[in-house]
XYZ file of C-alpha atoms in Angstrom:
716
model
C 7.266 -24.898 -15.741
C 5.014 -22.013 -16.447
C 5.118 -21.707 -20.631
C 3.629 -24.827 -19.731
C 1.383 -23.940 -17.749
C 0.482 -20.667 -19.858
C -0.143 -23.053 -22.917
C -2.315 -25.553 -21.100
C -4.639 -22.631 -19.833
C -4.687 -21.465 -23.314
C -5.839 -24.563 -24.435
C -8.199 -24.770 -22.050
C -9.365 -21.455 -22.626
C -9.688 -22.114 -26.667
C -11.955 -25.349 -25.705
C -14.275 -23.136 -23.810
C -14.777 -21.279 -26.565
C -14.887 -23.486 -29.208
C -17.532 -25.454 -27.179
C -20.452 -22.260 -26.755
C -19.925 -21.098 -30.238
C -20.698 -24.984 -30.784
C -24.049 -24.994 -28.515
C -24.750 -21.337 -29.422
C -24.290 -21.991 -33.188
C -27.563 -23.990 -33.423
C -29.844 -21.897 -32.666
C -28.751 -18.157 -34.003
C -31.442 -19.094 -36.870
C -34.537 -17.314 -34.854
C -36.930 -19.040 -37.174
C -36.252 -22.128 -36.510
C -36.556 -21.507 -32.423
C -40.231 -21.313 -31.731
C -41.737 -23.299 -28.945
C -44.887 -24.270 -26.967
C -46.414 -26.656 -24.808
C -49.103 -28.712 -24.655
C -51.926 -26.745 -23.718
C -55.076 -27.065 -21.320
C -58.289 -29.645 -23.093
C -60.587 -26.744 -23.765
C -63.055 -29.970 -25.586
C -64.911 -29.470 -22.159
C -65.938 -25.676 -24.251
C -68.256 -27.333 -26.501
C -69.564 -29.513 -23.782
C -70.312 -26.586 -22.018
C -72.405 -24.816 -24.304
C -74.978 -27.264 -24.512
C -76.912 -25.418 -21.971
C -77.703 -22.239 -24.905
C -80.719 -22.227 -26.423
C -80.647 -24.982 -29.668
C -81.779 -22.603 -32.598
C -83.994 -23.994 -35.451
C -82.577 -26.085 -38.540
C -80.925 -24.351 -41.254
C -82.911 -22.612 -43.045
C -81.033 -20.436 -44.798
C -79.555 -17.788 -42.579
C -78.021 -15.087 -42.929
C -75.443 -16.701 -39.872
C -72.345 -15.194 -38.106
C -69.357 -17.303 -37.160
C -67.786 -16.325 -33.889
C -63.929 -17.740 -32.998
C -63.679 -20.014 -30.508
C -60.942 -21.753 -30.934
C -58.637 -20.199 -28.509
C -58.955 -21.012 -24.479
C -58.746 -17.735 -22.280
C -55.396 -15.562 -22.118
C -54.284 -17.047 -25.790
C -54.044 -15.378 -29.184
C -52.734 -18.907 -31.368
C -52.545 -22.733 -31.655
C -49.493 -24.255 -31.561
C -48.717 -27.775 -32.791
C -45.152 -30.472 -33.874
C -45.245 -30.187 -37.648
C -45.727 -33.267 -39.399
C -48.447 -34.029 -36.983
C -52.387 -32.731 -35.761
C -52.556 -29.390 -34.119
C -52.904 -30.246 -30.657
C -56.215 -28.788 -30.432
C -59.123 -28.565 -33.332
C -60.722 -25.231 -34.780
C -63.561 -24.332 -33.356
C -66.214 -22.198 -34.514
C -69.773 -21.238 -33.325
C -72.977 -20.559 -35.418
C -75.306 -18.608 -34.687
C -78.293 -16.225 -35.804
C -78.338 -12.556 -36.041
C -80.044 -12.547 -33.330
C -77.281 -14.609 -31.487
C -79.093 -17.744 -31.007
C -76.657 -20.982 -32.121
C -78.040 -22.466 -35.142
C -77.849 -26.474 -36.167
C -77.183 -28.438 -39.252
C -75.062 -25.019 -41.270
C -72.567 -26.308 -43.860
C -68.788 -24.036 -42.758
C -66.754 -24.046 -44.747
C -62.894 -24.476 -43.455
C -59.676 -22.904 -45.164
C -56.661 -22.910 -44.847
C -55.210 -18.968 -46.246
C -52.147 -19.094 -45.068
C -49.240 -21.511 -44.630
C -45.465 -21.915 -44.448
C -43.063 -22.718 -47.180
C -43.033 -26.631 -48.182
C -46.062 -27.068 -46.729
C -48.632 -28.180 -49.444
C -49.088 -30.814 -47.439
C -51.395 -29.705 -44.587
C -55.119 -30.158 -45.001
C -58.247 -29.575 -42.739
C -61.240 -31.723 -43.148
C -64.235 -28.571 -44.713
C -67.185 -28.105 -45.046
C -67.884 -28.823 -41.832
C -71.577 -29.076 -40.462
C -72.727 -27.200 -37.141
C -73.349 -29.937 -34.793
C -77.254 -29.472 -32.412
C -74.898 -27.027 -30.181
C -74.376 -24.382 -32.718
C -70.266 -26.054 -32.567
C -68.454 -26.721 -35.862
C -65.091 -28.201 -34.902
C -62.204 -29.690 -37.163
C -58.514 -31.175 -36.290
C -55.964 -29.199 -39.110
C -53.373 -32.073 -40.234
C -49.956 -29.605 -39.896
C -47.493 -29.722 -43.155
C -43.800 -30.995 -42.506
C -42.365 -27.576 -42.424
C -42.643 -25.681 -39.178
C -43.883 -21.797 -39.322
C -47.269 -20.123 -39.066
C -50.909 -20.980 -40.211
C -54.021 -18.711 -40.632
C -57.305 -20.691 -41.128
C -60.622 -18.917 -42.325
C -64.220 -19.990 -41.853
C -67.521 -18.753 -44.017
C -70.190 -19.863 -44.926
C -73.245 -19.271 -46.747
C -75.268 -15.794 -46.703
C -73.028 -14.998 -44.125
C -73.855 -11.614 -41.503
C -70.215 -9.952 -40.187
C -66.037 -10.565 -40.904
C -64.785 -13.944 -41.620
C -63.422 -15.387 -38.751
C -59.458 -16.359 -38.680
C -57.574 -18.775 -36.599
C -53.756 -18.076 -36.429
C -51.701 -21.828 -35.385
C -48.140 -22.513 -35.484
C -45.995 -25.791 -36.777
C -43.182 -25.939 -34.129
C -39.903 -28.550 -35.375
C -39.974 -31.324 -33.512
C -36.397 -31.040 -31.317
C -37.997 -27.392 -30.609
C -36.986 -27.806 -26.626
C -33.189 -29.251 -27.676
C -32.668 -25.942 -29.793
C -33.811 -23.698 -27.197
C -31.817 -25.287 -24.565
C -29.109 -25.402 -26.572
C -29.274 -21.847 -27.320
C -29.393 -20.672 -23.820
C -26.529 -22.836 -22.296
C -24.645 -22.364 -25.591
C -24.996 -18.607 -25.196
C -24.987 -18.278 -21.166
C -21.722 -19.728 -22.010
C -20.007 -17.470 -24.042
C -21.553 -14.708 -22.505
C -19.844 -15.595 -18.607
C -17.112 -16.569 -20.633
C -16.419 -12.805 -22.100
C -17.240 -11.545 -19.263
C -14.211 -13.543 -17.736
C -11.928 -13.182 -20.833
C -12.991 -8.685 -20.620
C -11.645 -8.473 -16.788
C -8.714 -10.523 -17.304
C -7.502 -8.131 -20.077
C -9.247 -5.093 -18.124
C -6.820 -5.645 -15.482
C -3.654 -6.420 -17.589
C -3.994 -3.041 -19.224
C -4.612 -1.325 -16.023
C -1.601 -3.094 -14.345
C -0.276 -1.890 -11.053
C -3.864 0.871 -11.047
C -5.806 -1.548 -9.039
C -3.864 -1.456 -6.023
C -3.465 2.588 -6.566
C -7.427 2.532 -6.573
C -7.719 0.479 -3.384
C -4.934 2.685 -1.759
C -6.113 6.345 -3.149
C -9.286 5.961 -3.293
C -10.409 4.325 -0.214
C -9.030 7.443 2.592
C -13.142 8.556 3.278
C -16.099 6.971 2.661
C -17.251 8.202 -0.769
C -14.233 7.478 -2.206
C -14.530 3.350 -0.995
C -17.835 4.149 -3.156
C -15.771 5.149 -6.176
C -13.588 2.535 -5.797
C -15.493 -0.246 -5.225
C -17.319 0.871 -8.814
C -14.533 1.358 -10.675
C -12.679 -2.195 -9.465
C -15.890 -4.208 -9.849
C -17.036 -2.448 -13.461
C -12.715 -3.455 -14.116
C -13.368 -7.181 -12.828
C -17.272 -7.391 -13.740
C -18.335 -8.923 -11.083
C -19.657 -7.057 -7.507
C -19.162 -10.857 -6.227
C -15.553 -11.041 -7.128
C -15.274 -7.553 -5.199
C -17.114 -8.318 -2.225
C -14.642 -11.647 -1.716
C -11.742 -9.516 -2.101
C -13.101 -7.011 0.536
C -13.522 -9.747 2.924
C -9.650 -10.804 1.991
C -8.497 -7.737 2.808
C -10.166 -6.605 6.055
C -9.235 -9.835 7.161
C -5.928 -9.131 7.162
C -6.190 -5.857 7.942
C -5.015 -4.510 4.387
C -8.674 -2.922 4.687
C -10.723 -1.482 7.762
C -14.827 -2.445 8.121
C -15.831 1.360 7.170
C -13.889 1.029 4.365
C -15.139 -2.120 3.008
C -18.630 -1.325 3.891
C -18.101 1.889 1.058
C -16.151 -0.302 -1.272
C -19.435 -2.944 -0.824
C -21.623 0.030 -1.852
C -19.593 1.072 -4.799
C -19.248 -2.936 -6.097
C -23.234 -2.915 -6.438
C -23.523 0.311 -8.422
C -20.965 -0.807 -10.728
C -22.528 -3.995 -11.356
C -24.710 -2.298 -13.179
C -22.283 -1.196 -16.098
C -22.985 -4.533 -17.963
C -27.062 -4.228 -17.133
C -27.001 -0.759 -19.339
C -24.671 -2.301 -22.177
C -27.276 -5.125 -22.675
C -30.516 -2.684 -22.705
C -28.526 -0.701 -24.739
C -29.014 -3.243 -27.537
C -25.340 -2.934 -28.845
C -25.062 -6.472 -29.863
C -25.652 -5.173 -33.475
C -21.856 -5.118 -33.302
C -20.641 -7.628 -31.258
C -19.068 -9.775 -33.857
C -17.449 -6.150 -34.564
C -16.049 -6.144 -31.754
C -15.047 -10.076 -31.362
C -13.334 -9.461 -34.897
C -11.286 -6.153 -33.976
C -10.357 -7.967 -30.538
C -8.943 -10.949 -32.642
C -6.717 -9.297 -35.180
C -5.139 -7.340 -32.088
C -4.605 -10.364 -30.582
C -2.818 -11.838 -33.268
C -1.266 -9.291 -35.295
C 0.870 -7.725 -33.205
C 3.511 -8.693 -30.603
C 2.593 -5.756 -28.004
C 1.419 -6.955 -25.329
C -0.906 -3.458 -24.522
C -2.620 -4.277 -27.699
C -3.200 -7.548 -26.775
C -4.801 -7.030 -23.407
C -7.100 -4.532 -24.905
C -8.432 -7.216 -27.824
C -9.042 -9.361 -25.158
C -11.221 -6.894 -23.637
C -13.096 -6.397 -27.425
C -13.195 -10.068 -27.830
C -14.571 -10.672 -23.982
C -17.116 -8.162 -24.506
C -18.147 -9.171 -28.311
C -18.777 -12.336 -26.997
C -20.739 -11.306 -24.309
C -23.338 -9.616 -26.027
C -22.518 -12.099 -29.136
C -24.562 -14.378 -25.899
C -27.006 -12.456 -25.157
C -27.614 -12.224 -29.017
C -28.202 -15.613 -29.459
C -30.482 -15.945 -25.798
C -32.285 -14.204 -27.404
C -32.516 -15.704 -30.692
C -33.374 -18.879 -28.558
C -35.633 -17.850 -25.817
C -37.811 -15.663 -29.065
C -39.977 -19.336 -29.044
C -41.074 -19.304 -25.948
C -43.675 -16.388 -26.208
C -46.112 -19.091 -27.583
C -45.625 -21.079 -25.132
C -48.143 -21.263 -22.717
C -46.909 -22.694 -19.804
C -44.325 -20.519 -20.292
C -47.209 -17.048 -20.640
C -48.917 -18.185 -17.852
C -45.446 -18.358 -15.342
C -44.683 -15.094 -16.467
C -47.844 -13.269 -15.823
C -48.055 -15.703 -12.393
C -44.696 -13.823 -11.342
C -45.941 -10.371 -12.135
C -48.457 -10.908 -9.629
C -46.155 -12.804 -7.022
C -43.432 -11.215 -6.517
C -42.040 -12.921 -3.658
C -42.010 -15.539 -5.597
C -40.088 -14.893 -8.612
C -37.870 -12.715 -5.627
C -37.118 -16.592 -4.216
C -35.916 -18.026 -7.118
C -33.772 -15.486 -7.841
C -32.078 -15.684 -5.067
C -31.671 -19.472 -5.499
C -30.475 -19.300 -9.209
C -28.187 -17.206 -7.974
C -26.876 -18.368 -5.468
C -25.669 -21.347 -7.433
C -24.959 -19.826 -10.326
C -23.825 -15.369 -11.208
C -25.898 -13.449 -10.200
C -24.908 -11.407 -14.107
C -26.219 -14.403 -15.604
C -29.671 -14.130 -13.695
C -29.254 -10.247 -14.590
C -28.442 -11.101 -17.962
C -31.224 -13.583 -18.419
C -33.926 -11.251 -16.868
C -32.771 -8.680 -19.322
C -33.415 -10.915 -21.930
C -36.643 -11.891 -21.230
C -37.810 -8.463 -20.728
C -35.989 -7.169 -24.697
C -38.165 -10.123 -25.638
C -41.629 -9.383 -24.696
C -41.705 -12.139 -22.402
C -41.298 -10.723 -18.727
C -43.134 -7.027 -17.637
C -41.005 -5.111 -15.430
C -43.894 -6.619 -12.155
C -42.014 -9.901 -13.103
C -38.465 -8.312 -13.569
C -37.846 -6.433 -11.060
C -38.011 -9.380 -8.227
C -35.521 -11.255 -10.050
C -33.374 -8.155 -10.014
C -33.746 -8.250 -6.009
C -33.054 -11.306 -5.939
C -30.510 -11.623 -8.182
C -28.787 -8.794 -5.334
C -29.349 -11.202 -2.358
C -27.954 -14.459 -3.789
C -24.838 -12.775 -4.726
C -24.460 -12.658 -0.890
C -24.179 -16.421 -0.484
C -20.526 -16.555 -2.158
C -19.695 -13.710 0.303
C -20.632 -15.547 3.135
C -19.213 -18.774 2.130
C -15.995 -17.306 1.396
C -15.905 -15.480 4.758
C -16.796 -19.018 6.818
C -12.564 -19.509 6.953
C -11.901 -15.839 7.999
C -11.503 -14.208 11.286
C -13.949 -11.731 12.658
C -13.726 -8.742 10.670
C -13.815 -10.323 7.131
C -17.246 -11.952 8.883
C -18.521 -8.824 10.264
C -17.454 -7.116 6.185
C -19.561 -10.474 5.159
C -22.435 -9.889 6.497
C -22.273 -6.058 5.904
C -22.314 -7.015 2.371
C -25.917 -8.852 3.493
C -27.419 -7.262 5.262
C -26.979 -4.041 2.944
C -28.546 -5.850 -0.157
C -31.463 -7.356 2.026
C -32.682 -4.202 3.307
C -32.324 -2.613 0.106
C -35.042 -5.247 -1.132
C -37.095 -5.003 2.463
C -37.225 -1.340 1.824
C -38.012 -1.086 -2.217
C -40.516 -3.863 -2.049
C -43.690 -2.541 -0.302
C -43.416 -0.620 -2.883
C -42.805 -2.380 -5.459
C -45.816 -1.247 -8.023
C -44.562 2.100 -7.763
C -41.367 1.786 -8.211
C -41.902 0.671 -11.373
C -44.464 2.450 -12.492
C -41.315 5.464 -11.698
C -38.875 3.603 -14.103
C -41.321 3.591 -16.685
C -41.794 6.984 -16.324
C -37.824 7.905 -16.434
C -37.170 5.790 -19.165
C -40.145 7.359 -21.661
C -38.082 10.522 -20.747
C -35.147 8.852 -21.660
C -36.300 8.266 -24.677
C -37.481 4.670 -25.267
C -39.959 2.447 -24.054
C -38.717 -0.772 -23.578
C -38.848 -2.762 -20.508
C -35.583 -4.415 -20.670
C -34.089 -0.149 -20.271
C -36.528 -0.027 -17.573
C -34.928 -3.066 -16.149
C -31.327 -1.919 -17.140
C -32.852 1.485 -15.381
C -34.314 -0.019 -12.316
C -31.225 -2.043 -11.348
C -28.925 1.059 -11.355
C -31.759 3.738 -9.028
C -31.503 0.588 -6.688
C -28.146 0.368 -5.871
C -27.541 4.038 -6.306
C -30.721 4.985 -4.327
C -30.106 2.493 -1.357
C -26.637 3.792 -1.592
C -27.916 7.518 -0.890
C -29.668 5.955 1.400
C -27.104 3.957 4.018
C -23.970 6.102 3.265
C -24.633 8.774 5.494
C -25.299 6.886 8.082
C -21.870 4.074 7.611
C -21.051 4.720 10.998
C -23.930 3.300 12.581
C -23.650 0.611 10.221
C -20.607 -0.566 11.131
C -21.954 -0.609 14.942
C -24.810 -2.437 13.926
C -22.655 -4.913 11.905
C -20.068 -4.835 15.069
C -22.790 -5.982 17.726
C -23.650 -8.755 15.507
C -20.896 -10.456 14.835
C -18.986 -9.228 18.556
C -14.778 -9.828 18.478
C -13.584 -12.767 20.191
C -10.742 -13.760 22.948
C -8.060 -14.631 19.632
C -6.876 -18.071 19.658
C -3.326 -18.333 19.209
C -2.711 -19.901 15.515
C -0.005 -22.265 14.059
C 2.387 -19.945 13.101
C 1.640 -18.989 8.879
C 1.758 -16.407 6.043
C -1.111 -13.604 7.291
C -1.865 -11.848 3.585
C -2.199 -14.863 1.281
C -5.501 -14.619 0.403
C -7.030 -17.398 -2.187
C -9.463 -15.412 -2.931
C -7.416 -12.988 -4.650
C -5.820 -15.320 -6.758
C -8.680 -14.063 -9.335
C -7.281 -10.661 -9.173
C -3.435 -11.181 -9.947
C -3.093 -7.491 -9.145
C -4.924 -7.980 -5.954
C -3.433 -11.619 -5.287
C 0.378 -9.239 -5.568
C -0.783 -6.252 -3.257
C -1.361 -8.991 -0.579
C 1.710 -10.697 -1.468
C 3.659 -7.821 -1.104
C 2.701 -6.769 1.972
C 3.518 -10.277 3.291
C 7.249 -9.765 1.842
C 6.831 -6.644 3.992
C 6.468 -9.025 7.301
C 9.136 -10.679 6.172
C 11.066 -8.056 6.174
C 10.429 -6.692 9.119
C 11.308 -9.848 10.860
C 14.678 -10.315 9.187
C 15.350 -6.492 10.203
C 14.164 -7.961 14.185
C 16.899 -10.380 13.670
C 19.403 -7.813 13.074
C 18.871 -6.097 16.285
C 20.262 -8.316 18.338
C 22.499 -10.711 16.072
C 25.556 -9.525 17.194
C 24.366 -9.776 20.650
C 24.751 -13.786 20.022
C 28.060 -13.652 21.169
C 27.533 -12.048 24.907
C 26.925 -13.379 27.702
C 22.911 -13.972 27.160
C 24.320 -15.553 23.994
C 22.181 -18.943 24.533
C 18.834 -16.677 24.999
C 19.955 -15.116 21.821
C 20.176 -17.648 19.445
C 17.418 -19.292 20.630
C 15.420 -16.266 19.627
C 17.319 -16.509 16.286
C 16.580 -19.617 14.843
C 13.548 -18.750 15.998
C 12.541 -16.116 13.512
C 14.850 -18.278 11.132
C 12.054 -21.049 11.299
C 9.593 -18.286 11.067
C 10.707 -16.968 7.366
C 11.206 -20.350 6.204
C 7.609 -21.013 6.891
C 6.835 -17.976 5.305
C 9.133 -18.038 2.243
C 7.148 -21.762 1.246
C 3.790 -20.853 2.261
C 5.185 -17.922 -0.571
C 6.549 -19.815 -3.001
C 2.559 -22.100 -3.147
C 1.036 -19.252 -3.295
C 2.997 -18.032 -6.347
C 3.163 -20.817 -8.271
C -1.132 -20.810 -8.107
C -0.571 -17.511 -9.298
C 1.262 -18.463 -12.340
C -1.676 -20.598 -13.633
C -3.371 -17.488 -14.016
C -2.938 -15.494 -17.373
C -0.854 -12.710 -16.593
C -0.008 -8.798 -17.666
C 3.480 -8.218 -18.636
C 4.257 -5.765 -15.443
C 2.439 -8.298 -13.616
C 4.865 -11.257 -14.532
C 7.751 -8.932 -13.623
C 6.857 -7.939 -10.043
C 6.398 -11.535 -9.766
C 9.285 -12.520 -10.606
C 11.111 -9.433 -8.427
C 8.404 -10.639 -5.709
C 10.047 -14.261 -5.771
C 13.173 -12.780 -6.062
C 13.224 -10.856 -2.736
C 11.523 -13.140 -1.280
C 14.378 -15.477 -1.781
C 17.253 -13.175 -0.626
C 15.531 -12.076 2.372
C 15.183 -15.956 3.515
C 18.965 -15.619 2.582
C 19.625 -13.220 5.157
C 17.912 -14.856 7.687
C 19.654 -18.175 7.451
C 22.681 -16.618 7.842
C 21.183 -14.923 11.007
C 19.292 -17.480 12.271
C 21.716 -20.742 11.233
C 25.621 -19.393 10.309
C 25.713 -16.607 13.388
C 24.059 -19.090 15.681
C 26.690 -22.461 14.924
C 29.589 -19.601 14.956
C 29.029 -18.583 18.295
C 27.687 -21.768 19.790
C 30.941 -22.797 18.414
C 32.986 -19.886 19.722
C 31.231 -20.532 23.071
C 31.525 -23.737 23.536
C 35.427 -23.630 23.169
C 35.381 -20.658 25.848
C 36.929 -18.805 23.243
C 36.227 -14.868 22.060
C 36.878 -12.425 19.822
C 39.185 -9.789 20.397
C 38.314 -6.481 21.469
C 39.647 -4.901 18.861
C 37.648 -7.456 16.354
C 34.799 -7.386 17.801
C 34.075 -3.976 17.731
C 35.317 -4.352 13.681
C 32.693 -6.978 13.580
C 29.889 -5.016 14.689
C 30.711 -2.412 12.757
C 30.538 -4.109 9.390
C 27.398 -5.427 10.630
C 26.047 -2.010 11.889
C 26.638 -0.944 7.885
C 24.402 -4.095 6.372
C 21.749 -3.164 9.648
C 21.800 0.395 7.506
C 21.213 -1.683 4.020
C 18.127 -3.124 5.321
C 16.706 -0.296 6.934
C 16.953 1.490 3.404
C 16.178 -1.064 1.938
C 13.358 -2.356 3.832
C 11.754 1.653 3.251
C 12.079 1.286 -0.146
C 10.046 -1.727 -0.156
C 7.901 -0.547 1.676
C 7.249 2.433 0.230
C 7.887 0.797 -3.346
C 10.557 3.753 -3.936
C 13.087 3.054 -7.002
C 14.923 6.353 -6.353
C 15.718 4.744 -3.282
C 16.340 1.030 -4.489
C 19.230 2.861 -6.252
C 20.390 4.881 -3.687
C 21.438 1.708 -2.036
C 22.945 -0.381 -4.678
C 25.026 2.695 -5.308
C 26.510 1.962 -1.623
C 28.389 -0.840 -3.368
C 31.582 0.009 -3.305
C 31.191 1.402 -0.016
C 30.382 -1.686 1.167
C 33.163 -4.099 -0.533
C 36.133 -1.231 0.500
C 34.704 -1.578 4.077
C 35.188 -5.283 3.870
C 38.727 -5.566 2.634
C 39.952 -3.049 5.231
C 38.457 -4.802 7.993
C 40.226 -8.233 6.443
C 43.093 -6.790 6.722
C 43.111 -5.277 9.514
C 42.201 -9.016 11.376
C 45.295 -10.338 8.851
C 47.740 -7.676 10.878
C 46.217 -8.018 14.625
C 47.575 -12.171 12.983
C 50.491 -11.025 12.188
C 50.977 -9.485 14.941
C 50.552 -12.921 16.781
C 47.388 -11.782 19.065
C 46.331 -15.003 20.711
C 42.522 -13.972 20.443
C 42.572 -13.186 17.282
C 44.344 -16.238 16.632
C 41.751 -18.597 18.403
C 39.197 -17.100 16.450
C 40.656 -16.696 13.138
C 38.146 -18.909 10.974
C 35.377 -17.762 12.856
C 35.826 -14.145 12.029
C 36.823 -14.209 8.791
C 33.806 -16.535 8.179
C 31.556 -13.456 10.199
C 33.181 -11.299 7.537
C 32.110 -13.476 4.337
C 28.150 -13.694 5.648
C 28.277 -9.855 6.017
C 29.572 -8.992 3.234
C 27.035 -11.453 1.817
C 24.194 -10.327 3.198
C 24.811 -6.582 1.666
C 24.896 -8.435 -1.598
C 21.198 -9.773 -1.256
C 20.233 -6.408 -0.161
C 21.843 -5.081 -3.588
C 20.242 -8.094 -5.503
C 16.811 -6.804 -3.360
C 16.932 -3.401 -4.659
C 17.830 -4.217 -8.384
C 14.990 -6.348 -8.491
C 12.656 -3.162 -6.942
C 14.311 -0.954 -9.668
C 13.521 -3.704 -12.646
C 9.890 -3.611 -11.864
C 9.263 -0.399 -10.387
C 10.494 1.081 -13.815
C 7.025 1.862 -15.923
C 7.667 -0.360 -19.931
C 8.954 1.608 -21.840
């Protein structure tokens, strides 16, 4: 079943990849992707000139020509190939004193046109009207491309004016949309693929990072940055943190440090994008494909996934760059970018909403792409970066809705940290952008995309540097905003199994392992009073054993369901091996619980109902054998808790000791039967069942330790 699910997952990933390539491939040619939008009608400009003084009729010059074709703020006219230019070409004829002159013939000529656009034409000559204006409609050829139109008169003074125009393909908007959608799809899929490869190469190191690097606030920041660099998503990291805090795997102080580090870690991809290494994207993808196809070694396959994923990230960015390049001649778009530069709050709001809906990395990536194509200034881009930081907290807040108080506090800390950082920077955004410009220049670059990447990095690092020293006070403020509530008694169930962690299998395994430890503790508690079920307070003990056995059954069922969902993820070799080991351990703990909570309960109840009891010697021997098993449990639980392979090996080494003890105690019971001891005869069946059951519990512990040895042994 797992192989079938894995195969289906691979097929689904292949379909996603092909769909992204199909969409993106259409848009790779930047010469085709040129776009515009209908500009405002400027015909009124000529009418507005009627107030100018009208000069004498044409008398031979000299004359000057002035280009009046462009609306304010524009230097290009646009239209669709095969149609009339959407605005007329316009020139003003004046004498040397600047007075408009009527009746002057002006020769208009297309001096540059696209190849295969011989059918383009413009009326010529055209005579100036009473206001001195010359107006003509350019009929664009069927081929898209650039045009240059010149104007001249006889006896001309001054330079010859030129008008630039561009003809777009009829379906330009569809090409732009397909390029952006396909490129964005490749970008996001590449992030998932690359992050999956990194996680599988990292193996168990993810849990080690969390365990060792969250010992203090600074190391927690480092841990958050490293994990986010691996999973390629600050949102994923913070959602994990919320889950960890909710199940007490991490305290709030550690969580806030990791959240701060997550914001820093997410800047890595932004920096890589801004460095314009997309020229090597296809090479990276090629290396990735070769590594995944020509070798069977898992580590090389996972490395190939990393190369392939990052190659898709950068190739997707290149496709989006080609797609949005035509937007630089789209009047409405350029005006929007200028407006956003002067309305930073609007950019902040739009980016917040977009990042709440989709991946914040996609929002930031688009901003970097637009900046790299000269379509967005730093003044317009930085509010979008700040808004993306706020929008990404929405996912964390949603993930915390089903958590306890601590989980909600972690989500609130994430939101407050990002919002307060924005509140600090937003009022000085103008100065901030100047500083980033100066820093980028000092680094030897004048690229706006590099400025955006640096602005993102310095904002997140700066916010962390400001808040980190005051982390205890920040935590206290969060605790006051989300006060503790009286704990409501909940139905018994798994405590550590968090579905949000399934996207990061190594951390999901860590959480599930905590559930195994919890189950082992319950079984250990059952061991402590199991033999008392045969004493005078047997009824109460039997009730406790049955209750604990039911709890283990619940945990086992929820654990199995969780691991079925985990099996659908793309696990690495070591992760798959550990998952199988976990399943074995949980099954054996359940079998031990069943013996203590079902067999011991039923046997002791049957003896109590019959008024029978073990002989003193028989009861002592059963307690002795059970004490041996209790010691096995103690050592096994310690090996599980500490992930101690050597201790697990030592436990397995006691197998012969257990077998020998069981044989000796069985012979002792048979000797009492031969001696005719009445109590032994009355309880012989129960006594033999108990010896067999206790021996079987020991074998389960040996199996558990064998599973520990297997998945704790590093691959050769």
